Amino acid sequence: DKEQPFAVTWNQAQQQRIVAVNSAAARQGLAPGMPLADAAALSPDLATKPFESKEHDRQLKQLLRWAERYTPFAALQPPYADALRWSGDAGIFLDVTGAALYFKGEDKLLARIASDLDARGLTTRMALAPSSAAAWALSRYATRPQHAMTMVGQGEALMPRLRELPTAALRLPDSIIAELDKLGLRKLDHLFQQARASLHARFGALLTERLAQITGDAPEPLSPSPRPDSSRDRAVLAVPLISSDSLLAVLGDMLKQ
């Protein structure tokens, strides 16, 4: 029932938190990261289900294989340590370089992906950007409703969108985010105004590396996820098949095995 508020929960530090919500729950103000007690106060009729890591991983890999219809280069989001505050924060990278041509443009490609995911009952947050780091950041922190898309180009088109993002968009450990916050450095724009050398000296190499990656000044290679080994089978038939129904019945039996 799409009108029933629903959330997936995760036990973090002996506290139940929300890791994912459907559209009905989002309309009531619920969001990932929220304590379950607060969510229940906002939505008394909230239905919940505990996060199951094995099932989550299985479905994510299944979605990854499905996404290869748009580009042969599809990869699971690598773990970003503390940047993955809750295990429900997972995603897929698609390198669509050259692929958009076959869908009559990048905007039509993203619209097609969103439509296909919607048909599968999935809510999406997507972004297309020159770097994987920028796409990751914009898909999670750009100010816009869920089930929407963000598209930015190179250079000047990218920087205005990045400047308004919070420092958490850099996939940094919580300790660095907290230290930046104490100094009033809460947006990427605040960091862009600082000298990289001084940031490196104060916060270490990871911060300046993340800044260079999100602006596309430093490469961040991604490797496509390995495909499962293909399998083959055959059936020896006593008589020839003379109808498509018979063929489908044989194939169905082989798939069950």
Coordinates of C-alpha atoms in Angstrom, one line a residue:
D1 CA 0.0 0.0 0.0
K2 CA 1.8 3.2 -1.2
E3 CA -0.3 5.3 1.1
Q4 CA 0.8 3.4 4.2
P5 CA 3.9 5.2 5.8
F6 CA 6.7 2.6 5.9
A7 CA 10.3 2.7 7.1
V8 CA 13.2 0.4 7.4
T9 CA 15.0 0.5 10.7
W10 CA 18.6 -0.1 11.9
N11 CA 20.0 -0.6 15.4
Q12 CA 22.9 1.8 15.8
A13 CA 24.6 2.2 19.1
Q14 CA 21.6 0.6 20.9
Q15 CA 19.2 3.0 19.3
Q16 CA 16.7 2.2 16.5
R17 CA 17.1 4.6 13.6
I18 CA 15.4 5.0 10.3
V19 CA 17.5 4.1 7.2
A20 CA 14.9 4.3 4.5
V21 CA 11.3 5.6 4.1
N22 CA 8.7 5.4 1.4
S23 CA 7.0 8.4 -0.2
A24 CA 4.1 8.4 2.3
A25 CA 6.4 8.5 5.3
A26 CA 8.5 11.2 3.7
R27 CA 5.4 13.4 3.3
Q28 CA 4.9 13.1 7.1
G29 CA 8.4 14.4 7.7
L30 CA 10.3 11.2 8.2
A31 CA 13.8 10.9 6.9
P32 CA 16.8 8.5 7.0
G33 CA 18.9 9.0 10.2
M34 CA 15.9 9.9 12.4
P35 CA 15.5 8.0 15.6
L36 CA 12.6 5.6 15.4
A37 CA 10.9 7.1 18.5
D38 CA 10.8 10.5 16.9
A39 CA 9.5 8.9 13.7
A40 CA 6.7 7.1 15.5
A41 CA 5.7 10.4 17.2
L42 CA 5.3 12.0 13.8
S43 CA 3.6 9.0 12.2
P44 CA 1.6 6.9 14.7
D45 CA 0.5 4.5 11.9
L46 CA 4.1 3.9 10.7
A47 CA 4.8 0.4 9.6
T48 CA 8.5 -0.7 10.0
K49 CA 10.7 -3.6 9.1
P50 CA 14.3 -4.2 10.4
F51 CA 17.1 -3.9 8.0
E52 CA 18.4 -7.2 6.8
S53 CA 21.9 -6.9 5.4
K54 CA 22.0 -10.2 3.4
E55 CA 18.7 -9.5 1.7
H56 CA 19.7 -5.9 1.1
D57 CA 23.0 -7.0 -0.5
R58 CA 21.2 -9.6 -2.6
Q59 CA 18.6 -7.1 -4.0
L60 CA 21.3 -4.5 -4.6
K61 CA 23.4 -6.9 -6.7
Q62 CA 20.2 -7.9 -8.5
L63 CA 19.5 -4.2 -9.2
L64 CA 23.1 -3.8 -10.4
R65 CA 22.7 -6.5 -13.0
W66 CA 19.4 -5.0 -14.1
A67 CA 21.1 -1.6 -14.6
E68 CA 23.5 -3.0 -17.1
R69 CA 20.8 -2.5 -19.7
Y70 CA 21.8 1.2 -19.8
T71 CA 25.6 0.8 -19.8
P72 CA 28.0 -2.1 -19.5
F73 CA 29.9 -0.1 -16.8
A74 CA 28.0 -0.5 -13.6
A75 CA 29.5 -0.6 -10.2
L76 CA 28.3 -0.9 -6.6
Q77 CA 29.1 2.2 -4.5
P78 CA 32.3 1.5 -2.6
P79 CA 32.2 1.7 1.2
Y80 CA 33.0 5.2 2.4
A81 CA 33.7 4.3 6.1
D82 CA 31.9 6.9 8.3
A83 CA 30.3 8.5 5.3
L84 CA 27.9 5.6 5.3
R85 CA 26.2 6.7 8.5
W86 CA 23.6 4.0 8.3
S87 CA 23.9 0.8 6.3
G88 CA 20.8 1.7 4.2
D89 CA 22.8 4.4 2.4
A90 CA 23.9 2.4 -0.7
G91 CA 23.9 3.1 -4.3
I92 CA 25.1 2.2 -7.8
F93 CA 27.4 4.1 -10.1
L94 CA 26.7 4.0 -13.9
D95 CA 29.3 5.4 -16.3
V96 CA 27.1 6.6 -19.1
T97 CA 29.9 8.1 -21.2
G98 CA 28.8 7.4 -24.8
A99 CA 25.7 5.5 -23.7
A100 CA 23.4 8.5 -23.6
L101 CA 23.7 8.7 -27.4
Y102 CA 21.5 5.6 -27.7
F103 CA 18.8 7.2 -25.6
K104 CA 18.7 10.5 -27.5
G105 CA 20.5 12.5 -24.7
E106 CA 21.4 12.4 -21.1
D107 CA 18.1 13.9 -19.9
K108 CA 16.1 11.3 -21.7
L109 CA 18.4 8.6 -20.3
L110 CA 17.9 9.7 -16.7
A111 CA 14.2 10.0 -17.3
R112 CA 14.1 6.5 -18.7
I113 CA 16.0 5.1 -15.7
A114 CA 13.7 6.9 -13.3
S115 CA 10.6 5.6 -15.1
D116 CA 11.8 2.1 -15.2
L117 CA 12.7 2.2 -11.4
D118 CA 9.4 3.7 -10.6
A119 CA 7.7 0.8 -12.5
R120 CA 9.6 -1.5 -10.1
G121 CA 8.3 0.3 -7.1
L122 CA 11.6 2.0 -6.2
T123 CA 12.1 5.6 -5.1
T124 CA 15.2 7.1 -6.6
R125 CA 17.6 9.9 -6.0
M126 CA 19.8 10.3 -9.1
A127 CA 22.4 12.7 -10.3
L128 CA 24.5 13.0 -13.4
A129 CA 27.8 14.9 -13.0
P130 CA 31.3 15.0 -14.5
S131 CA 32.8 13.0 -11.6
S132 CA 31.5 10.1 -9.5
A133 CA 32.2 12.1 -6.3
A134 CA 30.0 15.0 -7.5
A135 CA 27.2 12.6 -8.6
W136 CA 27.3 10.9 -5.2
A137 CA 27.1 14.2 -3.4
L138 CA 24.4 15.7 -5.5
S139 CA 22.2 12.6 -5.4
R140 CA 22.2 12.7 -1.6
Y141 CA 22.5 16.4 -0.6
A142 CA 21.1 18.5 -3.4
T143 CA 17.9 20.3 -2.1
R144 CA 15.1 18.7 -4.0
P145 CA 12.4 16.2 -3.4
Q146 CA 12.9 12.5 -3.6
H147 CA 12.2 10.7 -6.9
A148 CA 13.8 13.6 -8.7
M149 CA 16.9 14.1 -10.8
T150 CA 19.9 16.4 -10.8
M151 CA 21.9 17.1 -13.9
V152 CA 25.0 19.3 -14.1
G153 CA 27.7 19.8 -16.7
Q154 CA 31.4 20.7 -16.6
G155 CA 33.1 23.7 -15.1
E156 CA 30.9 26.7 -14.2
A157 CA 27.7 24.7 -14.4
L158 CA 29.0 22.3 -11.7
M159 CA 30.5 24.7 -9.1
P160 CA 27.4 26.7 -8.2
R161 CA 25.6 23.4 -7.3
L162 CA 28.5 22.1 -5.3
R163 CA 28.9 25.3 -3.2
E164 CA 25.6 24.9 -1.4
L165 CA 26.2 21.3 -0.4
P166 CA 27.1 20.5 3.3
T167 CA 30.6 19.2 4.1
A168 CA 29.1 15.8 4.7
A169 CA 28.9 15.5 0.9
L170 CA 32.6 15.0 0.8
R171 CA 32.4 11.5 2.4
L172 CA 34.5 12.4 5.3
P173 CA 34.7 10.8 8.8
D174 CA 32.4 12.2 11.4
S175 CA 35.4 13.5 13.4
I176 CA 36.5 15.8 10.6
I177 CA 33.0 17.0 9.9
A178 CA 32.6 17.9 13.6
E179 CA 35.9 19.8 13.6
L180 CA 34.9 21.7 10.5
D181 CA 31.6 22.5 12.0
K182 CA 33.3 24.0 15.1
L183 CA 35.2 26.4 12.9
G184 CA 32.0 27.4 11.0
L185 CA 33.0 25.6 7.9
R186 CA 29.7 23.9 7.1
K187 CA 29.3 24.2 3.3
L188 CA 31.6 23.3 0.5
D189 CA 31.7 27.0 -0.5
H190 CA 33.4 27.7 2.9
L191 CA 36.1 25.2 2.0
F192 CA 36.5 26.4 -1.6
Q193 CA 37.4 29.8 -0.2
Q194 CA 40.3 28.3 1.9
A195 CA 43.8 27.6 0.6
R196 CA 44.2 23.9 -0.1
A197 CA 47.6 23.9 1.6
S198 CA 46.2 25.3 4.9
L199 CA 43.3 22.7 4.8
H200 CA 45.9 20.0 4.2
A201 CA 48.0 21.1 7.1
R202 CA 45.0 21.4 9.5
F203 CA 42.9 18.4 8.5
G204 CA 45.1 16.1 6.6
A205 CA 45.3 14.8 3.0
L206 CA 41.9 13.1 2.9
L207 CA 40.0 16.5 3.0
T208 CA 42.0 18.0 0.1
E209 CA 41.7 14.7 -1.8
R210 CA 38.0 14.7 -1.5
L211 CA 37.7 18.3 -2.6
A212 CA 39.8 17.6 -5.7
Q213 CA 37.7 14.5 -6.5
I214 CA 34.4 16.3 -6.2
T215 CA 35.5 19.1 -8.6
G216 CA 37.0 16.6 -11.0
D217 CA 40.5 17.9 -10.5
A218 CA 41.7 14.4 -9.3
P219 CA 40.7 11.0 -10.7
E220 CA 38.7 8.5 -8.8
P221 CA 38.9 5.3 -10.7
L222 CA 35.9 3.0 -10.5
S223 CA 35.9 -0.7 -11.5
P224 CA 32.8 -2.3 -12.8
S225 CA 31.5 -5.0 -10.5
P226 CA 32.4 -8.5 -11.7
R227 CA 29.7 -10.4 -13.5
P228 CA 28.7 -13.8 -12.1
D229 CA 30.0 -16.8 -14.0
S230 CA 27.6 -17.8 -16.8
S231 CA 26.2 -21.3 -16.6
R232 CA 25.1 -23.6 -19.4
D233 CA 22.7 -26.6 -19.5
R234 CA 21.0 -28.7 -22.1
A235 CA 18.1 -31.1 -22.3
V236 CA 18.0 -34.2 -24.4
L237 CA 14.5 -34.7 -25.8
A238 CA 13.0 -38.0 -27.0
V239 CA 10.9 -36.2 -29.7
P240 CA 11.2 -32.8 -31.4
L241 CA 9.4 -29.8 -30.0
I242 CA 6.6 -28.6 -32.3
S243 CA 5.2 -25.7 -30.4
S244 CA 6.4 -22.7 -28.4
D245 CA 4.4 -23.9 -25.4
S246 CA 6.4 -27.1 -25.3
L247 CA 9.6 -25.1 -25.6
L248 CA 8.7 -22.8 -22.7
A249 CA 7.7 -25.8 -20.6
V250 CA 11.1 -27.4 -21.1
L251 CA 13.0 -24.2 -20.4
G252 CA 10.9 -23.7 -17.3
D253 CA 11.9 -27.1 -16.0
M254 CA 15.6 -26.4 -16.7
L255 CA 15.5 -23.1 -14.9
K256 CA 14.0 -24.8 -11.8
Q257 CA 16.9 -27.1 -11.7

